[in-house]
Amino acid sequence: MNHDDLGGGLAANALYEMVIAREHGDWTAAHATAKAISSHPVTAHPAHANLFRGAPAVAYVLHIAGHPAYARSLAQLDTETAAIVTDRLDAAHRRMAGGRPPRLREYDLISGLTGLGAYLLRRGRDNVLERVLRYLARLITEPLTVDGHQVPGWWAATDPRDAVGTGRFARGHANFGIAHGVAGPLALLALARRAGHIVDGQDDALAAGITHLTAWAQPFDNGSIGWPELLPLDAYRKGPRPGTAPGRPSWCYGAPGIARALQLAALALRDDTARRLAEHTALQAVTDPRQTTQITETSVCHGWAGLLLTADRIAAEAALPDLTDALPSLHPHLESRPVRHETTEDAGLLTGNAGVLLTLHTLHTARPVDPGWETCLLLN
């Protein structure tokens, strides 16, 4: 189990203990987990470190703690993270100058600059954050050409696993999800704007993202609406088409995560039409049995925890109360499933117990001391 892994390792356990300590005032367990994740070297290599692994992941956990005991370690990790971001941005701008499409890991939430930007937003590192925002604005607004066809600047050169594309993904793909696709940069740009961080091109990027997601919203044969998770070039060139059946309503790739990104962007630009689309889609995601029956586990990434937390955050800012009214009946799906004994396979924020426990705690705490841990999911 990796000590500096937020997605699937000990750093997620530490994040949970930090949130609990801030609520209850007992720091015994939190200090023990902080020691476990910081007493060994953490990776700071730009090719490997990101929001969910290495120096930025540990820094995120210590920042959420907000405890003075971690100030010195956090300052050092801040310096390392800023250097990682600078290296990543330099590489991204070189790639842009060459007119080549990016890999997912260049810009996405899990491995790329969107995730690092989420840390900077939470941490308040304004100068470095604004460089990331300018990059993301360019990513969304400056199209590319692939095999003679215009595609958006976030078109991935790789397959969905971020490996060299083969077969139908030989010319890359469009990824719509919040974890790996365009919804992630869109959500970060919107959250940053809400926090007062505005750069040239940001509103244009938000508008372009709204236009794209609105155009690609798919009506399904049962009346629900969703988005394609990803598209190879041939399918993308054909343009939006009605879908045959809705997909799994997951945070990572599914309609809820994309809907939250669209809602945030719509609120930022006061686009009521896009806001209604986002909120209506989220409502359908939790009330359509064809969607909810595809959720078979509890995790944040693609289980009940992610669906309920995302829907709860959308509901909190929705124009109508329908979504809020629909959620209580779904809570037993998460609450009735026992958290498994902690093993290597069970650890982590995205696919393990820590994410489930954090979600349960957050949904059941009327006024949490600080809900900001969700920034790593781009929900709040």
Coordinates of C-alpha atoms in Angstrom, one line a residue:
M1 CA 0.0 0.0 0.0
N2 CA 1.6 3.3 -1.1
H3 CA 2.0 5.8 1.7
D4 CA 1.8 8.8 -0.7
D5 CA -1.2 7.6 -2.8
L6 CA -4.4 9.5 -2.2
G7 CA -6.4 7.6 -4.8
G8 CA -5.7 4.1 -3.5
G9 CA -3.3 4.2 -0.5
L10 CA -2.5 5.5 3.0
A11 CA -2.8 9.2 2.1
A12 CA -6.6 8.7 1.8
N13 CA -6.8 7.2 5.3
A14 CA -4.9 10.2 6.5
L15 CA -7.3 12.6 4.8
Y16 CA -10.2 10.9 6.5
E17 CA -8.5 11.2 9.9
M18 CA -7.7 14.9 9.3
V19 CA -11.4 15.6 8.6
I20 CA -12.5 13.7 11.6
A21 CA -9.9 15.4 13.9
R22 CA -11.0 18.9 12.7
E23 CA -14.6 18.0 13.6
H24 CA -14.0 16.3 17.0
G25 CA -10.7 17.9 18.2
D26 CA -8.9 14.6 18.9
W27 CA -5.7 14.5 16.8
T28 CA -4.2 11.2 18.0
A29 CA -5.2 9.2 14.9
A30 CA -4.6 12.1 12.6
H31 CA -1.0 12.6 13.8
A32 CA -0.3 8.9 13.5
T33 CA -1.5 8.8 9.9
A34 CA 0.4 12.0 9.1
K35 CA 3.6 10.3 10.4
A36 CA 2.9 7.3 8.3
I37 CA 2.6 9.2 5.1
S38 CA 5.4 11.8 5.7
S39 CA 8.1 9.7 7.4
H40 CA 9.1 8.1 4.1
P41 CA 10.3 9.8 0.9
V42 CA 7.5 11.0 -1.4
T43 CA 7.8 11.2 -5.2
A44 CA 8.2 14.7 -6.6
H45 CA 9.2 13.7 -10.1
P46 CA 7.1 15.7 -12.6
A47 CA 6.4 12.5 -14.6
H48 CA 4.9 10.7 -11.6
A49 CA 3.7 13.2 -9.0
N50 CA 0.1 14.6 -9.2
L51 CA -2.8 15.4 -7.0
F52 CA -3.4 11.8 -6.2
R53 CA 0.2 10.7 -5.8
G54 CA 3.5 12.0 -4.3
A55 CA 4.3 15.4 -2.9
P56 CA 1.1 17.1 -4.1
A57 CA -1.1 14.4 -2.6
V58 CA 0.6 14.5 0.8
A59 CA 0.5 18.3 0.7
Y60 CA -3.2 18.2 0.0
V61 CA -3.8 16.0 3.0
L62 CA -1.7 18.2 5.3
H63 CA -3.4 21.4 4.0
I64 CA -6.9 20.0 4.7
A65 CA -5.7 19.2 8.3
G66 CA -5.0 22.9 8.9
H67 CA -2.9 22.0 11.9
P68 CA 0.2 24.1 12.8
A69 CA 2.2 21.0 13.5
Y70 CA 2.4 20.4 9.7
A71 CA 3.3 23.9 8.6
R72 CA 7.0 23.2 8.1
S73 CA 6.4 20.0 6.1
L74 CA 3.7 21.7 4.1
A75 CA 5.9 24.6 3.1
Q76 CA 8.5 22.2 1.7
L77 CA 5.8 20.3 -0.2
D78 CA 4.4 23.5 -1.5
T79 CA 7.8 24.3 -3.1
E80 CA 8.1 20.9 -4.6
T81 CA 4.6 21.0 -6.0
A82 CA 5.1 24.5 -7.5
A83 CA 8.2 23.1 -9.3
I84 CA 6.2 20.1 -10.5
V85 CA 3.5 22.4 -11.9
T86 CA 6.1 24.6 -13.6
D87 CA 7.7 21.6 -15.3
R88 CA 4.3 20.3 -16.4
L89 CA 3.2 23.6 -17.8
D90 CA 6.5 24.1 -19.7
A91 CA 6.0 20.7 -21.3
A92 CA 2.4 21.4 -22.1
H93 CA 3.2 24.7 -23.8
R94 CA 5.9 23.0 -25.9
R95 CA 3.4 20.4 -27.0
M96 CA 0.8 23.1 -27.9
A97 CA 3.4 25.0 -29.9
G98 CA 4.0 21.9 -32.0
G99 CA 0.2 21.5 -32.7
R100 CA 0.1 18.0 -31.2
P101 CA -2.8 16.7 -29.1
P102 CA -2.2 16.0 -25.4
R103 CA -2.1 12.8 -23.4
L104 CA -4.8 12.6 -20.8
R105 CA -2.2 12.8 -18.0
E106 CA -1.2 16.2 -19.2
Y107 CA -4.4 17.9 -18.3
D108 CA -6.8 15.6 -16.4
L109 CA -7.9 15.7 -12.8
I110 CA -6.3 12.4 -11.6
S111 CA -2.8 12.7 -13.1
G112 CA -2.6 16.1 -14.8
L113 CA -2.6 19.9 -14.5
T114 CA -6.3 20.1 -13.6
G115 CA -5.7 18.1 -10.4
L116 CA -2.6 20.1 -9.6
G117 CA -4.7 23.3 -10.2
A118 CA -7.3 22.0 -7.7
Y119 CA -4.5 21.8 -5.1
L120 CA -3.3 25.3 -5.9
L121 CA -6.9 26.6 -5.7
R122 CA -7.4 25.0 -2.3
R123 CA -4.0 26.2 -1.1
G124 CA -4.3 29.7 -2.3
R125 CA -1.1 29.7 -4.5
D126 CA -2.5 32.5 -6.8
N127 CA 0.4 33.1 -9.1
V128 CA 1.0 29.4 -10.0
L129 CA -2.8 28.8 -10.2
E130 CA -3.3 31.5 -12.7
R131 CA -0.7 30.0 -15.0
V132 CA -2.7 26.7 -14.8
L133 CA -5.9 28.5 -15.5
R134 CA -4.5 30.3 -18.6
Y135 CA -3.3 26.9 -19.9
L136 CA -6.7 25.3 -19.3
A137 CA -8.4 28.2 -21.1
R138 CA -6.2 27.6 -24.1
L139 CA -6.8 23.9 -23.9
I140 CA -10.5 24.3 -24.2
T141 CA -10.6 27.2 -26.7
E142 CA -7.8 26.4 -29.2
P143 CA -8.8 23.5 -31.5
L144 CA -6.4 21.0 -33.0
T145 CA -6.3 19.2 -36.3
V146 CA -6.2 15.3 -36.3
D147 CA -6.0 13.6 -39.7
G148 CA -7.3 16.7 -41.4
H149 CA -10.3 17.1 -39.0
Q150 CA -10.8 19.8 -36.4
V151 CA -11.1 18.5 -32.9
P152 CA -11.1 20.3 -29.5
G153 CA -7.8 21.1 -27.9
W154 CA -8.5 18.6 -25.1
W155 CA -8.6 15.7 -27.7
A156 CA -6.5 12.9 -26.2
A157 CA -3.8 11.5 -28.5
T158 CA -4.1 8.2 -26.6
D159 CA -6.7 5.5 -25.8
P160 CA -8.8 5.7 -22.7
R161 CA -6.1 4.1 -20.6
D162 CA -3.7 6.8 -21.9
A163 CA -1.7 4.2 -23.8
V164 CA -0.8 4.5 -27.5
G165 CA -4.0 4.2 -29.4
T166 CA -4.8 1.2 -31.5
G167 CA -7.8 0.0 -33.4
R168 CA -10.7 2.5 -33.2
F169 CA -8.6 4.7 -30.8
A170 CA -5.6 4.8 -33.2
R171 CA -6.3 8.5 -33.7
G172 CA -7.1 9.3 -30.1
H173 CA -10.4 10.1 -28.5
A174 CA -12.7 12.7 -26.9
N175 CA -13.1 12.1 -23.1
F176 CA -16.1 13.8 -21.5
G177 CA -15.7 12.7 -17.8
I178 CA -14.7 14.7 -14.8
A179 CA -11.9 12.4 -13.8
H180 CA -10.1 12.2 -17.1
G181 CA -11.9 14.4 -19.6
V182 CA -13.0 17.9 -20.4
A183 CA -15.5 18.2 -17.5
G184 CA -12.5 18.4 -15.1
P185 CA -10.9 21.5 -16.6
L186 CA -14.3 23.1 -17.0
A187 CA -15.2 22.5 -13.3
L188 CA -11.8 23.9 -12.1
L189 CA -12.2 27.0 -14.2
A190 CA -15.7 27.6 -12.8
L191 CA -14.6 26.9 -9.2
A192 CA -11.6 29.3 -9.6
R193 CA -13.9 32.0 -11.0
R194 CA -16.2 31.6 -8.1
A195 CA -13.2 32.1 -5.7
G196 CA -12.2 35.3 -7.5
H197 CA -9.4 33.9 -9.7
I198 CA -10.0 35.2 -13.3
V199 CA -7.6 35.2 -16.2
D200 CA -7.8 36.1 -19.8
G201 CA -9.8 33.6 -21.9
Q202 CA -11.4 32.0 -18.8
D203 CA -15.0 33.0 -19.6
D204 CA -14.5 32.1 -23.3
A205 CA -13.4 28.6 -22.1
L206 CA -16.4 28.3 -19.8
A207 CA -18.7 29.3 -22.6
A208 CA -17.0 26.9 -25.1
G209 CA -17.3 24.0 -22.5
I210 CA -20.9 24.8 -22.0
T211 CA -21.6 24.8 -25.7
H212 CA -19.8 21.5 -26.2
L213 CA -21.5 19.7 -23.4
T214 CA -24.9 21.1 -24.3
A215 CA -24.5 20.0 -27.9
W216 CA -23.4 16.5 -27.0
A217 CA -26.2 15.9 -24.4
Q218 CA -27.8 12.6 -25.6
P219 CA -31.5 11.8 -25.3
F220 CA -32.0 8.1 -24.6
D221 CA -34.9 5.9 -25.6
N222 CA -36.5 6.1 -22.2
G223 CA -36.5 9.9 -22.0
S224 CA -33.3 10.3 -19.9
I225 CA -30.4 12.4 -20.9
G226 CA -26.7 11.8 -20.6
W227 CA -23.4 12.2 -22.4
P228 CA -21.1 9.8 -24.2
E229 CA -18.2 8.8 -21.9
L230 CA -15.7 8.9 -24.8
L231 CA -15.6 8.9 -28.5
P232 CA -13.1 7.8 -31.2
L233 CA -12.6 10.1 -34.2
D234 CA -15.0 8.5 -36.5
A235 CA -17.9 8.7 -34.0
Y236 CA -16.9 12.3 -33.1
R237 CA -16.9 13.4 -36.7
K238 CA -20.5 12.2 -37.1
G239 CA -21.7 14.6 -34.5
P240 CA -24.2 14.2 -31.6
R241 CA -26.5 11.3 -31.9
P242 CA -29.3 10.0 -29.7
G243 CA -28.1 7.3 -27.3
T244 CA -29.5 3.8 -27.1
A245 CA -29.3 3.3 -23.3
P246 CA -28.0 5.4 -20.4
G247 CA -24.7 4.5 -18.9
R248 CA -23.6 4.0 -15.3
P249 CA -24.2 7.2 -13.3
S250 CA -20.8 7.4 -11.8
W251 CA -18.8 10.4 -10.6
C252 CA -15.7 9.6 -12.8
Y253 CA -17.1 9.1 -16.3
G254 CA -20.8 9.3 -15.9
A255 CA -23.6 11.9 -16.1
P256 CA -23.4 13.1 -12.4
G257 CA -19.8 14.3 -12.6
I258 CA -20.3 15.9 -16.0
A259 CA -23.6 17.5 -14.8
R260 CA -21.8 19.0 -11.8
A261 CA -19.1 20.5 -14.1
L262 CA -21.8 21.9 -16.4
Q263 CA -23.8 23.3 -13.5
L264 CA -20.7 25.0 -12.0
A265 CA -19.9 26.6 -15.4
A266 CA -23.5 27.6 -16.0
L267 CA -23.7 29.3 -12.6
A268 CA -20.4 31.1 -13.3
L269 CA -21.8 32.6 -16.5
R270 CA -25.4 32.8 -15.4
D271 CA -26.5 30.5 -18.2
D272 CA -30.0 29.3 -17.0
T273 CA -30.5 26.9 -19.9
A274 CA -27.3 25.0 -19.3
R275 CA -28.0 25.0 -15.6
R276 CA -31.5 23.4 -16.1
L277 CA -29.9 20.8 -18.4
A278 CA -27.3 19.9 -15.8
E279 CA -29.8 19.7 -12.9
H280 CA -32.4 17.8 -14.9
T281 CA -29.8 15.2 -16.0
A282 CA -28.6 14.8 -12.4
L283 CA -32.2 14.2 -11.3
Q284 CA -32.7 11.5 -13.9
A285 CA -29.4 9.9 -12.9
V286 CA -30.8 9.2 -9.4
T287 CA -34.4 8.4 -10.4
D288 CA -34.0 6.3 -13.5
P289 CA -33.8 2.6 -12.6
R290 CA -31.9 1.8 -15.8
Q291 CA -29.1 3.9 -14.4
T292 CA -29.2 3.2 -10.7
T293 CA -29.2 -0.5 -11.2
Q294 CA -25.8 -0.3 -12.8
I295 CA -24.3 0.9 -9.5
T296 CA -23.1 -2.3 -7.8
E297 CA -20.6 -1.0 -5.3
T298 CA -20.0 1.8 -2.7
S299 CA -16.9 3.6 -4.0
V300 CA -16.5 7.3 -4.8
C301 CA -15.2 6.6 -8.3
H302 CA -18.0 4.6 -9.7
G303 CA -20.2 3.6 -6.8
W304 CA -23.0 4.9 -4.5
A305 CA -20.7 7.2 -2.6
G306 CA -19.7 9.1 -5.7
L307 CA -23.2 9.3 -7.1
L308 CA -24.8 10.5 -3.8
L309 CA -22.1 13.0 -2.9
T310 CA -22.1 14.5 -6.4
A311 CA -25.9 14.6 -6.6
D312 CA -26.0 16.2 -3.1
R313 CA -23.7 19.0 -4.2
I314 CA -25.7 19.6 -7.4
A315 CA -28.9 19.6 -5.3
A316 CA -27.5 22.2 -2.9
E317 CA -27.3 24.7 -5.7
A318 CA -30.2 23.6 -7.9
A319 CA -33.0 25.9 -8.8
L320 CA -35.7 23.4 -7.9
P321 CA -36.0 21.0 -4.9
D322 CA -36.7 17.9 -6.9
L323 CA -33.2 16.5 -6.6
T324 CA -33.0 17.2 -2.9
D325 CA -36.3 15.4 -2.4
A326 CA -35.2 12.3 -4.4
L327 CA -31.9 11.7 -2.5
P328 CA -33.0 10.4 0.9
S329 CA -34.5 7.2 -0.5
L330 CA -31.1 6.3 -2.0
H331 CA -29.0 6.7 1.1
P332 CA -29.7 3.2 2.3
H333 CA -27.9 1.8 -0.7
L334 CA -24.7 3.3 0.8
E335 CA -25.5 3.0 4.5
S336 CA -26.6 -0.6 4.4
R337 CA -23.4 -1.9 2.8
P338 CA -20.8 -2.6 5.5
V339 CA -17.4 -1.1 5.0
R340 CA -15.0 -4.0 4.5
H341 CA -12.0 -4.8 6.6
E342 CA -9.1 -2.6 5.5
T343 CA -6.7 -4.4 3.0
T344 CA -4.5 -3.1 0.2
E345 CA -7.4 -3.6 -2.2
D346 CA -9.8 -1.6 0.1
A347 CA -7.7 1.4 0.7
G348 CA -8.0 4.8 -1.0
L349 CA -10.2 7.7 -1.7
L350 CA -11.5 6.8 -5.1
T351 CA -12.1 3.0 -4.9
G352 CA -11.7 2.2 -1.2
N353 CA -13.0 2.7 2.3
A354 CA -11.6 6.1 3.0
G355 CA -13.8 7.7 0.3
V356 CA -16.9 5.9 1.5
L357 CA -16.3 6.9 5.1
L358 CA -15.6 10.5 4.1
T359 CA -18.8 10.6 2.1
L360 CA -20.9 9.1 4.9
H361 CA -19.4 11.6 7.3
T362 CA -20.0 14.5 5.0
L363 CA -23.6 13.6 4.1
H364 CA -24.5 13.1 7.8
T365 CA -22.8 16.2 9.2
A366 CA -25.1 19.2 9.2
R367 CA -22.4 21.8 9.4
P368 CA -19.0 20.4 8.8
V369 CA -16.0 22.4 10.0
D370 CA -14.6 22.4 6.5
P371 CA -16.0 20.5 3.5
G372 CA -13.1 21.5 1.4
W373 CA -11.7 18.0 1.0
E374 CA -14.1 17.6 -1.9
T375 CA -12.0 20.0 -4.0
C376 CA -9.9 17.0 -5.1
L377 CA -13.1 15.7 -6.7
L378 CA -14.0 19.1 -8.2
L379 CA -17.4 19.1 -6.4
N380 CA -17.0 22.0 -4.1

